[in-house]
Tab-separated table of C-alpha atoms in Angstrom:
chain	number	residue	atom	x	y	z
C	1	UNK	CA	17.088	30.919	-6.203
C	2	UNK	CA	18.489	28.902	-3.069
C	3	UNK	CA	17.416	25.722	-2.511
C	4	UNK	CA	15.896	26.493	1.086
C	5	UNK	CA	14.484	29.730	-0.706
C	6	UNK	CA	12.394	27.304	-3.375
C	7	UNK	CA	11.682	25.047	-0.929
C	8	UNK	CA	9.945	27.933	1.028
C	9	UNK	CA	8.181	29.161	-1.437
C	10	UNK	CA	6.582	25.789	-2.883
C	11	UNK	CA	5.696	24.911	0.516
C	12	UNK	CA	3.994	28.137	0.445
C	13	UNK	CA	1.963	27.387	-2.357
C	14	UNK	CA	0.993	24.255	-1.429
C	15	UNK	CA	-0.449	26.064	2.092
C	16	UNK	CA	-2.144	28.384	-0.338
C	17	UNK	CA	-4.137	25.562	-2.203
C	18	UNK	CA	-8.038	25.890	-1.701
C	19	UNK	CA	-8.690	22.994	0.267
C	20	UNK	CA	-5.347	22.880	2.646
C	21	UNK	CA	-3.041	19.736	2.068
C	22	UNK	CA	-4.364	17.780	4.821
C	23	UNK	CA	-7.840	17.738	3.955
C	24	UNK	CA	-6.761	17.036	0.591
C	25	UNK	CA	-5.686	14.295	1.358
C	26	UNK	CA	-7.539	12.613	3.538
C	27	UNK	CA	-10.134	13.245	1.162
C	28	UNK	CA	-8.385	11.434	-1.483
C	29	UNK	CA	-7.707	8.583	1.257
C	30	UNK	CA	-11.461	8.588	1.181
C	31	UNK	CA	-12.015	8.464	-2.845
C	32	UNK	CA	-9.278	5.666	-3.445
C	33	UNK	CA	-11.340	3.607	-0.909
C	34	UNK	CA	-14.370	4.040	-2.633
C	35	UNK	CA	-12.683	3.228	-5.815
C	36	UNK	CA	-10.324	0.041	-4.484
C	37	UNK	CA	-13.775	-1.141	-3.179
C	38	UNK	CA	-16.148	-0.573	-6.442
C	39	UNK	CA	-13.620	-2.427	-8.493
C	40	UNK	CA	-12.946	-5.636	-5.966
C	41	UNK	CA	-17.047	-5.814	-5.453
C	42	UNK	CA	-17.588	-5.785	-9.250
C	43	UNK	CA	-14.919	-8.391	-10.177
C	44	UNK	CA	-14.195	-11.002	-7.299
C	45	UNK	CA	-15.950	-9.822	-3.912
C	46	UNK	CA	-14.942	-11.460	-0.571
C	47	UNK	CA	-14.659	-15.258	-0.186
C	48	UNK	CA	-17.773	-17.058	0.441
C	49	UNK	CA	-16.906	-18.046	3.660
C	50	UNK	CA	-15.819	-14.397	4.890
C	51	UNK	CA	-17.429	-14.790	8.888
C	52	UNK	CA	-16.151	-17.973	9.284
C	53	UNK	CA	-12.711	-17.023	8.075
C	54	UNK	CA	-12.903	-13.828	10.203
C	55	UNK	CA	-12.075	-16.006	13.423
C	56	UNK	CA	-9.188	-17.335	12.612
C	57	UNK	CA	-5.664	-15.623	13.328
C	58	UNK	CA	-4.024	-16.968	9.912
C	59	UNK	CA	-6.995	-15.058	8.294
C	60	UNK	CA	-6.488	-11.539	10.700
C	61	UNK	CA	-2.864	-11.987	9.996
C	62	UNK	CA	-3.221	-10.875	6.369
C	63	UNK	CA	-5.057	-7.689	7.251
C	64	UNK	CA	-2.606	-6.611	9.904
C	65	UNK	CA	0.113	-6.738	7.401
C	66	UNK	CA	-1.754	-4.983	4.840
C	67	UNK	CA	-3.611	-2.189	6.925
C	68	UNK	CA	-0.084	-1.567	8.555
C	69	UNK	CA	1.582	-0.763	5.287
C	70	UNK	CA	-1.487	1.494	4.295
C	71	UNK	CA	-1.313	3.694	7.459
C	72	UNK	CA	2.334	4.001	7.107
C	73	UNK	CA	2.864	4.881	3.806
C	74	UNK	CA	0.049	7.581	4.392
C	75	UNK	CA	1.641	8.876	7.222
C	76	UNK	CA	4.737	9.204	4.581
C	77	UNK	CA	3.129	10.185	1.415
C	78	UNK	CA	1.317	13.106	3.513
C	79	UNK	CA	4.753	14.229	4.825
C	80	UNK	CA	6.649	14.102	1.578
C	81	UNK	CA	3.979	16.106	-0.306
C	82	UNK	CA	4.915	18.880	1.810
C	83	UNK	CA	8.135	20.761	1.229
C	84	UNK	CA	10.363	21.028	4.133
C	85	UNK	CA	8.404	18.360	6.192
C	86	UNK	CA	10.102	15.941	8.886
C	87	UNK	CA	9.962	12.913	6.740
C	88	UNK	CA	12.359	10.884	9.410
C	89	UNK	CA	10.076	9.277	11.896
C	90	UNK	CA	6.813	8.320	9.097
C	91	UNK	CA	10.352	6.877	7.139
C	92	UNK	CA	11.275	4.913	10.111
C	93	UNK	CA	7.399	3.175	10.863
C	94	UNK	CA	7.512	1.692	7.108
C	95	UNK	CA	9.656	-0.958	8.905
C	96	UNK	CA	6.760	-2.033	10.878
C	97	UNK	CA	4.847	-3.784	7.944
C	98	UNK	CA	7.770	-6.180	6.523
C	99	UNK	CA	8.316	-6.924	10.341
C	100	UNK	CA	4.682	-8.586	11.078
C	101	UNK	CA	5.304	-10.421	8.079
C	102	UNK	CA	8.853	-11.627	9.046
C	103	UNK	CA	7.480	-12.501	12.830
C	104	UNK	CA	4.330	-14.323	10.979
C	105	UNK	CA	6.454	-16.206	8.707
C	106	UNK	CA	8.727	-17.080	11.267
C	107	UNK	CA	6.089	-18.641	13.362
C	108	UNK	CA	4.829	-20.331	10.461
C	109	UNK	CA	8.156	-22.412	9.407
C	110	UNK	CA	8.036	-23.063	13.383
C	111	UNK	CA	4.502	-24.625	13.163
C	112	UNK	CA	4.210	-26.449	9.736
C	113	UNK	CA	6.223	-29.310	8.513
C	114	UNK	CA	8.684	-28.300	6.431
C	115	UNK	CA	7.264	-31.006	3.956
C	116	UNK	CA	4.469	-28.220	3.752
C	117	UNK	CA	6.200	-24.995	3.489
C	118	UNK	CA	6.561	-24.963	-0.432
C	119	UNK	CA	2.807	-25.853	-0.722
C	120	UNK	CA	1.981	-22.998	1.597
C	121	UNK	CA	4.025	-20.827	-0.587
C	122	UNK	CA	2.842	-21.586	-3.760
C	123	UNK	CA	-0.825	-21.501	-2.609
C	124	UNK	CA	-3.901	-21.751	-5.006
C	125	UNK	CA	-4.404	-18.193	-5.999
C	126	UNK	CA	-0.941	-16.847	-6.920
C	127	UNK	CA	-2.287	-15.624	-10.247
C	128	UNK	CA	-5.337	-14.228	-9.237
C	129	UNK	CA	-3.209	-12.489	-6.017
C	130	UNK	CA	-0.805	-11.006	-8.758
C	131	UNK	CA	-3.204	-9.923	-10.775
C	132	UNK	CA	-6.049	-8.323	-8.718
C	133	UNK	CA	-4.111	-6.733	-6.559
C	134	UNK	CA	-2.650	-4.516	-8.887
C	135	UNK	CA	-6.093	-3.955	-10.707
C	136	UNK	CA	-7.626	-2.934	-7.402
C	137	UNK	CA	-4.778	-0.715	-6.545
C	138	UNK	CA	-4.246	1.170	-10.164
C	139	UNK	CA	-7.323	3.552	-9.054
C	140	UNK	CA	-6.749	4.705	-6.019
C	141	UNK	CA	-2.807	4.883	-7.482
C	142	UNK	CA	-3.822	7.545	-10.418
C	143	UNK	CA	-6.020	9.691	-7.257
C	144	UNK	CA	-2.348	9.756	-5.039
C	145	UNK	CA	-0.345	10.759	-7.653
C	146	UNK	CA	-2.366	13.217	-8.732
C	147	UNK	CA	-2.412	14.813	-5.015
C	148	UNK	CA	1.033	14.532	-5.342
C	149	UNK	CA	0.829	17.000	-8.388
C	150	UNK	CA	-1.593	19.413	-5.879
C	151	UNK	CA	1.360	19.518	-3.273
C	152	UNK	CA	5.013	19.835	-3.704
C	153	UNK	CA	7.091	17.269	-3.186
C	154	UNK	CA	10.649	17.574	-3.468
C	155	UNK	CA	11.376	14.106	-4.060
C	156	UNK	CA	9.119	12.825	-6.688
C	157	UNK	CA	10.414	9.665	-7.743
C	158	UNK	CA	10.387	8.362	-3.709
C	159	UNK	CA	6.837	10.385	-2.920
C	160	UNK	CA	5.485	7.902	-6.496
C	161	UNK	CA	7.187	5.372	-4.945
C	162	UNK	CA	4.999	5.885	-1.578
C	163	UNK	CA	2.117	6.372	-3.430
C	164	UNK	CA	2.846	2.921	-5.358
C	165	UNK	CA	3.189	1.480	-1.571
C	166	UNK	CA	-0.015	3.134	-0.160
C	167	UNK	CA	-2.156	2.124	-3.164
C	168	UNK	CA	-1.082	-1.618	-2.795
C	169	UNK	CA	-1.838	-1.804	1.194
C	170	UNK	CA	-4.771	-0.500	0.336
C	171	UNK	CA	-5.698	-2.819	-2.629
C	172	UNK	CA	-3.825	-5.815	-0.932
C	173	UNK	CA	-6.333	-5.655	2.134
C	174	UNK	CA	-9.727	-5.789	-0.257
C	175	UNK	CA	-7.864	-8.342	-1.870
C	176	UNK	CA	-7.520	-10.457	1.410
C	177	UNK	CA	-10.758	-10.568	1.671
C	178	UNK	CA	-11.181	-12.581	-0.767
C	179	UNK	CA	-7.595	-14.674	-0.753
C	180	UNK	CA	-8.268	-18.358	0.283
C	181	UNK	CA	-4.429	-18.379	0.768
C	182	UNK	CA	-4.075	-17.342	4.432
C	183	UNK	CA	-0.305	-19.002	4.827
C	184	UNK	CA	2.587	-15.314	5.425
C	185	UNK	CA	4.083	-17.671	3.335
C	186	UNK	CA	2.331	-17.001	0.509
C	187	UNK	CA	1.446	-13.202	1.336
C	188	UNK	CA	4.732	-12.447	2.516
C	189	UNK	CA	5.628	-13.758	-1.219
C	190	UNK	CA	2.992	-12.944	-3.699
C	191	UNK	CA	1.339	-9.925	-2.017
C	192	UNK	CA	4.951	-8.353	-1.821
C	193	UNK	CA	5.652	-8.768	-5.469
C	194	UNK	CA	2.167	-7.539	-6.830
C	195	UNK	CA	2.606	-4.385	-4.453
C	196	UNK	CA	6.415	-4.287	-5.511
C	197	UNK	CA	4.770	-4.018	-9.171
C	198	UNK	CA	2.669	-0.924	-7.631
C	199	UNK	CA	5.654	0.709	-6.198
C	200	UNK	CA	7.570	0.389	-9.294
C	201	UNK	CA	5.001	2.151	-11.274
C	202	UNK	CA	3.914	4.594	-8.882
C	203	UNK	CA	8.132	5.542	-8.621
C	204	UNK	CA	8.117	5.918	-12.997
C	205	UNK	CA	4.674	7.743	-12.194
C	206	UNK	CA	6.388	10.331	-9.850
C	207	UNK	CA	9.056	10.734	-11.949
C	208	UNK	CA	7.279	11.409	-15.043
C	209	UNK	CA	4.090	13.380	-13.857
C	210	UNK	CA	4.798	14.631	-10.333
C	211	UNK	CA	8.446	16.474	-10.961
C	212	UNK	CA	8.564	20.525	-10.875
């Protein structure tokens, strides 16, 4: 069989599904939510001072990063799962999430003594940031990948990959609820690397489980 020929024809049967692809998914959007938010209200919850917080910038900063990446990489993910789909512009946006953290950062080694920046960096919650994002994210990681399995991607290892990225915007923004570290120092750091650790699994994920 040609390649456009199989493409056709898994694209087909992922049209054929009984809920079509879109729904799916925006269904499964809806479970990992539910998920990412049971597990962050049973372990740490949102910081104590959550309202107050809520009027600063520093503290709307985090959110804009990680609610960015989320919509992105769903944009993607939802392309990729279908065979044949134009993947190019959803690629392109993905850009727009390290670029709000560059900007912030930039701003932020502008306005704080540089005396300050390693403190900033280093933070107070590095550990708990490293670890809870992850755990928060693992859930609603399993529910992509397995969508990924109800579609068709053609690339699985990048479409796990995606998935990796969409679960940790997601779990990264319950998590900033509860961060006490506001600095883009610290989330352009730690945040990155615990959804880097999301990615990486989510790319082993789609090459192990999600390949035809």
């Amino acid at each position: 069989m040609k390649t456009d020929d199989l493409i056709k024809a898994l694209d087909a049967d992922a049209r054929s599904k009984a809920m079509p692809l879109r729904s799916a998914w925006w269904l499964a959007a809806g479970a990992a939510a539910v998920v990412a938010a049971a597990v962050f209200m049973m372990t740490i919850g949102p910081r104590p001072d959550f309202m107050a917080a809520a009027h600063t910038i520093r503290f709307l900063s985090k959110f804009a990063f990680t609610i960015v990446l989320a919509v992105t990489a769903f944009a993607l993910i939802r392309a990729l799962s279908t065979p044949g789909a134009a993947t190019g512009r959803a690629m392109a946006a993905m850009i727009i999430a390290p670029l709000l953290v560059a900007v912030a950062v930039v701003l932020e080694l502008f306005m704080v003594p540089q005396a300050l920046w390693s403190t900033r960096l280093i933070g107070s919650n590095m550990m708990i940031c490293m670890s809870f994002i992850p755990l928060i994210g693992i859930g609603p990681l399993a529910i992509f990948l397995w969508m990924l399995r109800y579609g068709a991607p053609t690339r699985p290892v990048l479409a796990g990959a995606v998935a990796g990225l969409l679960a940790g915007g997601l779990a990264a923004t319950f998590y900033a609820a509860h961060c006490f570290d506001d600095s883009p120092l610290f989330v352009a750091t730690w945040y990155t690397i615990a959804i880097a650790a999301l990615t990486l699994l989510g790319a082993l994920g789609g090459r192990l489980f999600v390949r035809w």
